[in-house]
Short mmCIF file of C-alpha atoms in Angstrom, two decimals:
data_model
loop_
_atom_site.label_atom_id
_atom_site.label_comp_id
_atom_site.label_asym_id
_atom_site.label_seq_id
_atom_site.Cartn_x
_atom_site.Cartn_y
_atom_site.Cartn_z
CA UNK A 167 111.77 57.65 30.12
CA UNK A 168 114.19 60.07 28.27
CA UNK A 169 111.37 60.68 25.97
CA UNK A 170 109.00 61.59 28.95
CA UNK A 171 111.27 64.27 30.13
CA UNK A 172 111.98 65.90 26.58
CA UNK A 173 108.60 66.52 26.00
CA UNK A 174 108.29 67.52 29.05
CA UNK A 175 110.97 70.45 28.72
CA UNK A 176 109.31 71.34 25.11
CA UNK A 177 106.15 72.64 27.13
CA UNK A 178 107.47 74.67 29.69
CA UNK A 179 107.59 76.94 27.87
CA UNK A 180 104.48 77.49 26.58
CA UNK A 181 102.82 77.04 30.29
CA UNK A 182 101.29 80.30 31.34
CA UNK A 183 98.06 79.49 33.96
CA UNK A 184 96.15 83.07 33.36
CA UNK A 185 97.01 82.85 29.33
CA UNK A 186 95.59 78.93 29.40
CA UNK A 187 92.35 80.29 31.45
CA UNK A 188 91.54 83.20 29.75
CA UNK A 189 91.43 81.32 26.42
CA UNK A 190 89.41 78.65 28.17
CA UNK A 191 86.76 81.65 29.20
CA UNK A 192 86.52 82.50 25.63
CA UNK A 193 86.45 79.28 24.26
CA UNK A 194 83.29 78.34 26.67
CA UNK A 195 80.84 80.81 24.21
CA UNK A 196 82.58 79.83 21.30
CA UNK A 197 82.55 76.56 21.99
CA UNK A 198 78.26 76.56 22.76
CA UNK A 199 77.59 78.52 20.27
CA UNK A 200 79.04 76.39 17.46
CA UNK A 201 77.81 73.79 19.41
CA UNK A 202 74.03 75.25 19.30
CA UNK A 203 74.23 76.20 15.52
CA UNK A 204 76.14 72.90 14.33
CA UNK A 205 72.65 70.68 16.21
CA UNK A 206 69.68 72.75 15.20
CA UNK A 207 71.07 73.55 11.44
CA UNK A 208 69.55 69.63 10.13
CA UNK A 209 66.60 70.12 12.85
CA UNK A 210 65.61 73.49 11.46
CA UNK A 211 65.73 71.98 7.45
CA UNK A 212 63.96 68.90 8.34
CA UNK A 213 61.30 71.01 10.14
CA UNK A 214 61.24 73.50 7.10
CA UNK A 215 61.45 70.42 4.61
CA UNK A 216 58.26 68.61 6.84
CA UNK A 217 55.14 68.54 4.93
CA UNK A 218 56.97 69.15 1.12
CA UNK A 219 57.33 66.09 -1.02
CA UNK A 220 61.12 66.06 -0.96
CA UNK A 221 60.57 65.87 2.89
CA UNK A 222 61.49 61.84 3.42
CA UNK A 223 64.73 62.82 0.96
CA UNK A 224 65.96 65.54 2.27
CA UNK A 225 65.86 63.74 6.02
CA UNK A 226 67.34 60.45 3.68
CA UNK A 227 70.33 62.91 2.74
CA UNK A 228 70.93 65.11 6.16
CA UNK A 229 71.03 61.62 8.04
CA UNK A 230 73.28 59.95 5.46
CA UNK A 231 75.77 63.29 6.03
CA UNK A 232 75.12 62.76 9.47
CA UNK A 233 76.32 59.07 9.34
CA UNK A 234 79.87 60.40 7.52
CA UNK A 235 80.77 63.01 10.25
CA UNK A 236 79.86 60.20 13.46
CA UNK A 237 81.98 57.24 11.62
CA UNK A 238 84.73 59.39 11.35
CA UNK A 239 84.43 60.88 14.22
CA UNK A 240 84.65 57.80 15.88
CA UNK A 241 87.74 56.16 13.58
CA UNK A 242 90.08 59.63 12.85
CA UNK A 243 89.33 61.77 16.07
CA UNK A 244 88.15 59.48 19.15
CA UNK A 245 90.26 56.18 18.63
CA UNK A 246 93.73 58.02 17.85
CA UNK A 247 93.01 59.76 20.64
CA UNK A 248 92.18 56.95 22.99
CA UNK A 249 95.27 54.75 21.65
CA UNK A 250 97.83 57.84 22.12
CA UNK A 251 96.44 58.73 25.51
CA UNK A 252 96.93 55.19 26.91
CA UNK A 253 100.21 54.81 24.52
CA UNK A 254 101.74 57.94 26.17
CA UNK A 255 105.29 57.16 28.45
CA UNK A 256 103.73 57.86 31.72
CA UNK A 257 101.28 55.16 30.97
CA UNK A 258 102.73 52.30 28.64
CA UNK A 259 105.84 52.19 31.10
CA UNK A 260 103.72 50.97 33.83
CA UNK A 261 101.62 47.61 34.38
CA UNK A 262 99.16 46.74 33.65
CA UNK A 263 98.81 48.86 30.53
CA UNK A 264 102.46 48.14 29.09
CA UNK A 265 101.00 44.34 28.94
CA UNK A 266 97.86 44.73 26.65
CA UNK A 267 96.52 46.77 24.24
CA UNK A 268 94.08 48.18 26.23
CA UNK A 269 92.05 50.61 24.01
CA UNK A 270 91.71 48.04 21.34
CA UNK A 271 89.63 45.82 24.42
CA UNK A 272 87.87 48.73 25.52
CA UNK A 273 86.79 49.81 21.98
CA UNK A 274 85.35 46.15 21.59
CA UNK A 275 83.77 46.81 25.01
CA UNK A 276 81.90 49.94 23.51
CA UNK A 277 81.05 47.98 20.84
CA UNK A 278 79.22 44.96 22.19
CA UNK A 279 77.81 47.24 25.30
CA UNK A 280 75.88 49.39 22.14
CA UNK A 281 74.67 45.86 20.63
CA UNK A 282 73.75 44.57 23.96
CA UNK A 283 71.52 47.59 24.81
CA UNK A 284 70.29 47.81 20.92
CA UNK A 285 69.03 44.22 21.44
CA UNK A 286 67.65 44.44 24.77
CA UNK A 287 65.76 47.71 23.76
CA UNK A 288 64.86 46.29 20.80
CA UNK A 289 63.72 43.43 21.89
CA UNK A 290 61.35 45.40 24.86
CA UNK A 291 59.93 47.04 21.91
CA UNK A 292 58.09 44.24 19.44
CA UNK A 293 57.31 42.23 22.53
CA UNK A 294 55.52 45.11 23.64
CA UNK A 295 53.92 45.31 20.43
CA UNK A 296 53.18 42.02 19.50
CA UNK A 297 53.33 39.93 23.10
CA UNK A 298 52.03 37.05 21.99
CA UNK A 299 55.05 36.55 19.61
CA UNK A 300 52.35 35.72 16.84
CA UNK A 301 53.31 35.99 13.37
CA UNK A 302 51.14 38.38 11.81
CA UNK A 303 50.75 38.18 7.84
CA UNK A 304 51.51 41.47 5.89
CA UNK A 305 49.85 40.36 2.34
CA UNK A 306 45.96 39.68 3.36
CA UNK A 307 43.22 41.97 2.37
CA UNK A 308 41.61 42.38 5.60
CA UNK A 309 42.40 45.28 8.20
CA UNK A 310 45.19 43.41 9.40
CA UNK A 311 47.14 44.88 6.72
CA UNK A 312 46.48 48.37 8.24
CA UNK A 313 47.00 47.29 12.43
CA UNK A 314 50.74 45.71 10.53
CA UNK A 315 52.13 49.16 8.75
CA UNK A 316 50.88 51.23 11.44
CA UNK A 317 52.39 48.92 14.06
CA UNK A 318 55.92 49.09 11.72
CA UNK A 319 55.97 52.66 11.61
CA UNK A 320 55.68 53.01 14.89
CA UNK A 321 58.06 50.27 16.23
CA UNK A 322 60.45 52.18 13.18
CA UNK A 323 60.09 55.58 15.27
CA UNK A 324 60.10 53.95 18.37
CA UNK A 325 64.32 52.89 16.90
CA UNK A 326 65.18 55.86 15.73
CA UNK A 327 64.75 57.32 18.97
CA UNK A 328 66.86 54.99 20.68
CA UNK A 329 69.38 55.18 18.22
CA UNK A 330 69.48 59.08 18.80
CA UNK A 331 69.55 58.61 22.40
CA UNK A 332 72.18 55.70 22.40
CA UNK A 333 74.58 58.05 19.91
CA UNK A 334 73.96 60.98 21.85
CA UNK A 335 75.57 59.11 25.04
CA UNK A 336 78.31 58.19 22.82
CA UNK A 337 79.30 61.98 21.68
CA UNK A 338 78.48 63.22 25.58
CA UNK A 339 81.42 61.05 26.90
CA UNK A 340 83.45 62.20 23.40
CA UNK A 341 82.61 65.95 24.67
CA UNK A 342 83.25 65.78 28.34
CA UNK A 343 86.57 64.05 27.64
CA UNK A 344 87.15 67.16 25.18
CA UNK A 345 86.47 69.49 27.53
CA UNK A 346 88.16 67.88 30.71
CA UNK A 347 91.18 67.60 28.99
CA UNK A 348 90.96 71.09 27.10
CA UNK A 349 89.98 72.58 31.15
CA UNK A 350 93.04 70.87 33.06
CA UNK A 351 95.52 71.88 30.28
CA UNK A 352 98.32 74.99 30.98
CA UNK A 353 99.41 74.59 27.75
CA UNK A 354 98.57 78.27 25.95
CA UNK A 355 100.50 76.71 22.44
CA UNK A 356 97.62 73.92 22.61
CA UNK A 357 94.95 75.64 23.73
CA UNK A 358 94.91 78.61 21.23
CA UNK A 359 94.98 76.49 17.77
CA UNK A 360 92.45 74.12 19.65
CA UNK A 361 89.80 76.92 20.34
CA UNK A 362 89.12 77.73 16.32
CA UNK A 363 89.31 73.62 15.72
CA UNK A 364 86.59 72.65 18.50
CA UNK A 365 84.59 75.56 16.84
CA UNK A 366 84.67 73.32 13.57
CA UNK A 367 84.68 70.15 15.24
CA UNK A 368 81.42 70.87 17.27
CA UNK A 369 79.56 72.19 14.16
CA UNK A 370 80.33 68.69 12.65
CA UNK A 371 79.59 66.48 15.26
CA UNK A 372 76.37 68.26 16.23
CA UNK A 373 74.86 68.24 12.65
CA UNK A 374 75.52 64.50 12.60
CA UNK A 375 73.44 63.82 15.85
CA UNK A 376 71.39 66.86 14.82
CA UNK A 377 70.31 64.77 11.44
CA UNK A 378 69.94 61.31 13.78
CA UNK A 379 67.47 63.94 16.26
CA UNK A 380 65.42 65.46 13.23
CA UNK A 381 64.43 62.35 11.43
CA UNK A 382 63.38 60.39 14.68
CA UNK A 383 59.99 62.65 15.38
CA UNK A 384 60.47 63.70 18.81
CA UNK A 385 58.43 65.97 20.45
CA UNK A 386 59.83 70.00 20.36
CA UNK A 387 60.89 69.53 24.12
CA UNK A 388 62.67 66.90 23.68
CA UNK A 389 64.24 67.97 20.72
CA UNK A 390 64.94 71.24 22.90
CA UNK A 391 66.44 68.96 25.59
CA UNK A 392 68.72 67.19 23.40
CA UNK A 393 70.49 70.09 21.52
CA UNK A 394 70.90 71.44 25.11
CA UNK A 395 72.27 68.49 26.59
CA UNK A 396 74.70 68.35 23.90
CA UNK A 397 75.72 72.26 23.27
CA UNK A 398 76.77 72.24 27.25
CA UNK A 399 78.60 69.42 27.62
CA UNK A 400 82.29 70.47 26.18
CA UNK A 401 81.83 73.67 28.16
CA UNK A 402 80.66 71.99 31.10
CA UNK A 403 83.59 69.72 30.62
CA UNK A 404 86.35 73.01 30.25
CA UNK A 405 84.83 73.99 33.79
CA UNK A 406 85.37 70.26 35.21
CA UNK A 407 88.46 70.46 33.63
CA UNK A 408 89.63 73.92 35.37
CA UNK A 409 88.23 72.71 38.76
CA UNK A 410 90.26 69.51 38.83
CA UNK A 411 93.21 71.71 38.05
CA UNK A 412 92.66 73.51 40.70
CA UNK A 413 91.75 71.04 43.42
CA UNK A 414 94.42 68.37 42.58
CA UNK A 415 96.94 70.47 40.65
CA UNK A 416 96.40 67.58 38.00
CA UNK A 417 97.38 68.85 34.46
CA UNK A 418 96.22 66.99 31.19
CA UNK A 419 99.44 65.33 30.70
CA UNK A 420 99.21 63.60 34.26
CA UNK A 421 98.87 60.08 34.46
CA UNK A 422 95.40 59.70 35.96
CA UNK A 423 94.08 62.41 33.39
CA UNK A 424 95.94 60.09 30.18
CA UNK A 425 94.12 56.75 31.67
CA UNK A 426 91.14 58.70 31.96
CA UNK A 427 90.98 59.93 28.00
CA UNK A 428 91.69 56.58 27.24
CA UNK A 429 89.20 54.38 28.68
CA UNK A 430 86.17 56.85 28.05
CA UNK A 431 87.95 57.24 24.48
CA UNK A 432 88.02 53.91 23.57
CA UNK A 433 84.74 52.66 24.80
CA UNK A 434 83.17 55.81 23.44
CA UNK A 435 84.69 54.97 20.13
CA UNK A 436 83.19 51.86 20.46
CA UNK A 437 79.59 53.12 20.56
CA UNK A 438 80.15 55.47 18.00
CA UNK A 439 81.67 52.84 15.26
CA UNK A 440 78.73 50.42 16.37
CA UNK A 441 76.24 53.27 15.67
CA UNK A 442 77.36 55.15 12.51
CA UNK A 443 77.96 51.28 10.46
CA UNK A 444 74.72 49.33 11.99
CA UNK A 445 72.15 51.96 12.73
CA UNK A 446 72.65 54.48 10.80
CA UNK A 447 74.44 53.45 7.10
CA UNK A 448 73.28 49.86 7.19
CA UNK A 449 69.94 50.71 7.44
CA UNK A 450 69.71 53.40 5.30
CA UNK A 451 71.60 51.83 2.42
CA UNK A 452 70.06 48.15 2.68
CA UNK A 453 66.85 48.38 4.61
CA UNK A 454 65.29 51.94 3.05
CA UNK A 455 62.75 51.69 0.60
CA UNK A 456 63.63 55.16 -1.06
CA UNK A 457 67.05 53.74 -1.94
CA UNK A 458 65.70 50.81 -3.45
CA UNK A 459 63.12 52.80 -5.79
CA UNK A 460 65.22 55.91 -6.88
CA UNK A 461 68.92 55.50 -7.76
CA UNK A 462 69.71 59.17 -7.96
CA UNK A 463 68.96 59.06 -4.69
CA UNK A 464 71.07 56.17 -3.68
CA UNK A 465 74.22 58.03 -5.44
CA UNK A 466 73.38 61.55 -3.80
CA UNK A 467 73.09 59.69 -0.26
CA UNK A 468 76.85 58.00 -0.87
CA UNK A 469 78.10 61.40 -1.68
CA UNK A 470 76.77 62.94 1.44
CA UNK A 471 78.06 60.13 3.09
CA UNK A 472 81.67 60.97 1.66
CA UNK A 473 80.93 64.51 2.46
CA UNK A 474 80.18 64.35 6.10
CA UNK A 475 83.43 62.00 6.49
CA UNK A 476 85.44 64.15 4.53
CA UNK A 477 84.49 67.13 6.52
CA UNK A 478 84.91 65.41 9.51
CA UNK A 479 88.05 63.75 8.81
CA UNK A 480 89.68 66.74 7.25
CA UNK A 481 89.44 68.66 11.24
CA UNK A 482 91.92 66.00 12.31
CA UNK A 483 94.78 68.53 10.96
CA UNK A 484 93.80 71.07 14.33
CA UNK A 485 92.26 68.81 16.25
#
C-alpha cells in the first residue's frame, strides 16, 4: 500500500485538468488523421497494384506486413498492458484478483471466443455451399472441375472477410480502451509523450487491418465503412474518456478504470494473438500457393513479416 501512495505523490504534480484537455483536443485530429492515412495506405496500393501481374504479390507482401504489426500488437502493446492494469496496487490488493491471474484466463478467453466464432462462421459457410455434405472430386475432366475452383474462391473470399471483420473487433476494443484511458487521464507528463506515440501507433495498427481489408475484395462502401469505423474509434474513445471524467470524477488510475483496461485488454489480446498466428501467418505461409511456387517470395514475405513486428514492437518505447 506504501507503493500505492508514492506513486501517487509522483503525479501530483504533473495533474493540470485544462493542460490534460487541451492536449486531448489536439490529439483527437491527430489521432484520426494518422488513423485515416495508416488504413487506406495498403487499400490504396492494392487498388493501384489490382489488375498488374505483381497484383496477388504485392497483396501476399502488404498482408504478411500486416500480420507482423497485429501479432505484436497483440504480445508487446495489448497484453503488458492488460497484465499491468490488473497487476496495479489498487487492484492485486483486493479479492478476487489478488487470487488468480486473471488476464492470463481472460486472454485464453479471447482466444477460444475467436476460434469458436471462426468455426461456427466457418462452418455456416461450406454448408451453405455444399449442403448436402457431398464430397465433390477436384481431379475429373468434366465441368465439375470448374463449379469446385469457383466454389473455393469464393468460400476463400467469403474467409477473408470474416477474418477482417473478426480482427477489426479485436483492434476496436484495443482503440476504445486507448482512448478511454488516454480521455479520463489528468496526467499532462503522460499525455504529451503519448500524443506523438498514438500518432505512430495508429499508422501501424491501421496498415495491418488496412492489408487484412484490401486483400479480402469488399465492396468500396464497405471498405469506406471499415476505415471509418476504425479511424473514429480512439477519438471517440478520448471523448468517452473525458465524459466519464467528468460525470464520475473517475481518473485512469482509479480502480474501476484499471479492471476495466484489463479485462477488455486481455480478451482483446486474445483475439488478436488467435488472428495474426491462425488466420493470417498460418495461412499465408502453409496454405498459399504463391509461397509454395516462388521462394523469393517466401523470403520477401518473412522479412515483411519481421518488418511489420519490428515496427510495431519498436513503439513500445512511447507507448
Amino acid at each position: 500500500m506504501v507503493s500505492c501512495v508514492s506513486d501517487t505523490a509522483r503525479t501530483l504534480g504533473c495533474r493540470d485538468g485544462a493542460a490534460a484537455t487541451h492536449l486531448k483536443l489536439i490529439s483527437l485530429l491527430v489521432i484520426f488523421f494518422t488513423s485515416v492515412s495508416g488504413i487506406s495506405s495498403p487499400v490504396l496500393l492494392a487498388r493501384y497494384f489490382q489488375g498488374k501481374p505483381v497484383y496477388d504479390k504485392a497483396i501476399l507482401i502488404i498482408k504478411c506486413f500486416a500480420a507482423g504489426v497485429i501479432l505484436s500488437t497483440s504480445l508487446v502493446h495489448v497484453l503488458p498492458e492488460a497484465f499491468s492494469a490488473l497487476s496495479d496496487c489498487h487492484v492485486a490488493s483486493r479479492h478476487p484478483w489478488k487470487d488468480f491471474p486473471f488476464a492470463g484466463l481472460l486472454t485464453l478467453l479471447g482466444a477460444l471466443l475467436a476460434l469458436f466464432v471462426d468455426l461456427t462462421a466457418s462452418s455456416h459457410v461450406e454448408h451453405s455451399h455444399n449442403p448436402s455434405g457431398d464430397y465433390l472430386p477436384v481431379g475429373t475432366q468434366d465441368g465439375t472441375v470448374g463449379k469446385k475452383v469457383g466454389s473455393n474462391e469464393e468460400m476463400l473470399k467469403l474467409k477473408q472477410k470474416l477474418v477482417s471483420q473478426v480482427l477489426e473487433i479485436g483492434i476496436i476494443f484495443h482503440s476504445v480502451i486507448i482512448g478511454v484511458t488516454m480521455g479520463m487521464s489528468q496526467n499532462q507528463c503522460t499525455i504529451r509523450p503519448l500524443v506523438a506515440a498514438l500518432a505512430f501507433h495508429q499508422i501501424f495498427e491501421g496498415m495491418g487491418l488496412g492489408g487484412c481489408i484490401a486483400q479480402a475484395g469488399f465492396s468500396m462502401r464497405t471498405v469506406a465503412y471499415m476505415c471509418f469505423m476504425f479511424s473514429v474509434t480512439t477519438p471517440m474513445g478520448i471523448v468517452l474518456g473525458m465524459v466519464v471524467f467528468s460525470v464520475t470524477g473517475y481518473d485512469d488510475g482509479s480502480r474501476n478504470a484499471l479492471i476495466m483496461e484489463g479485462v477488455l485488454g486481455s480478451l482483446s489480446s486474445g483475439i488478436l494473438i488467435y488472428m495474426a498466428l491462425v488466420d493470417l501467418i498460418a495461412v499465408d505461409f502453409f496454405h498459399n500457393k504463391l509461397m509454395g511456387s516462388r521462394k523469393w517470395l517466401k523470403k520477401a514475405s518473412f522479412i515483411a513479416l519481421v518488418l511489420g513486428s519490428t515496427s510495431m514492437s519498436i513503439l513500445a518505447l512511447w507507448a
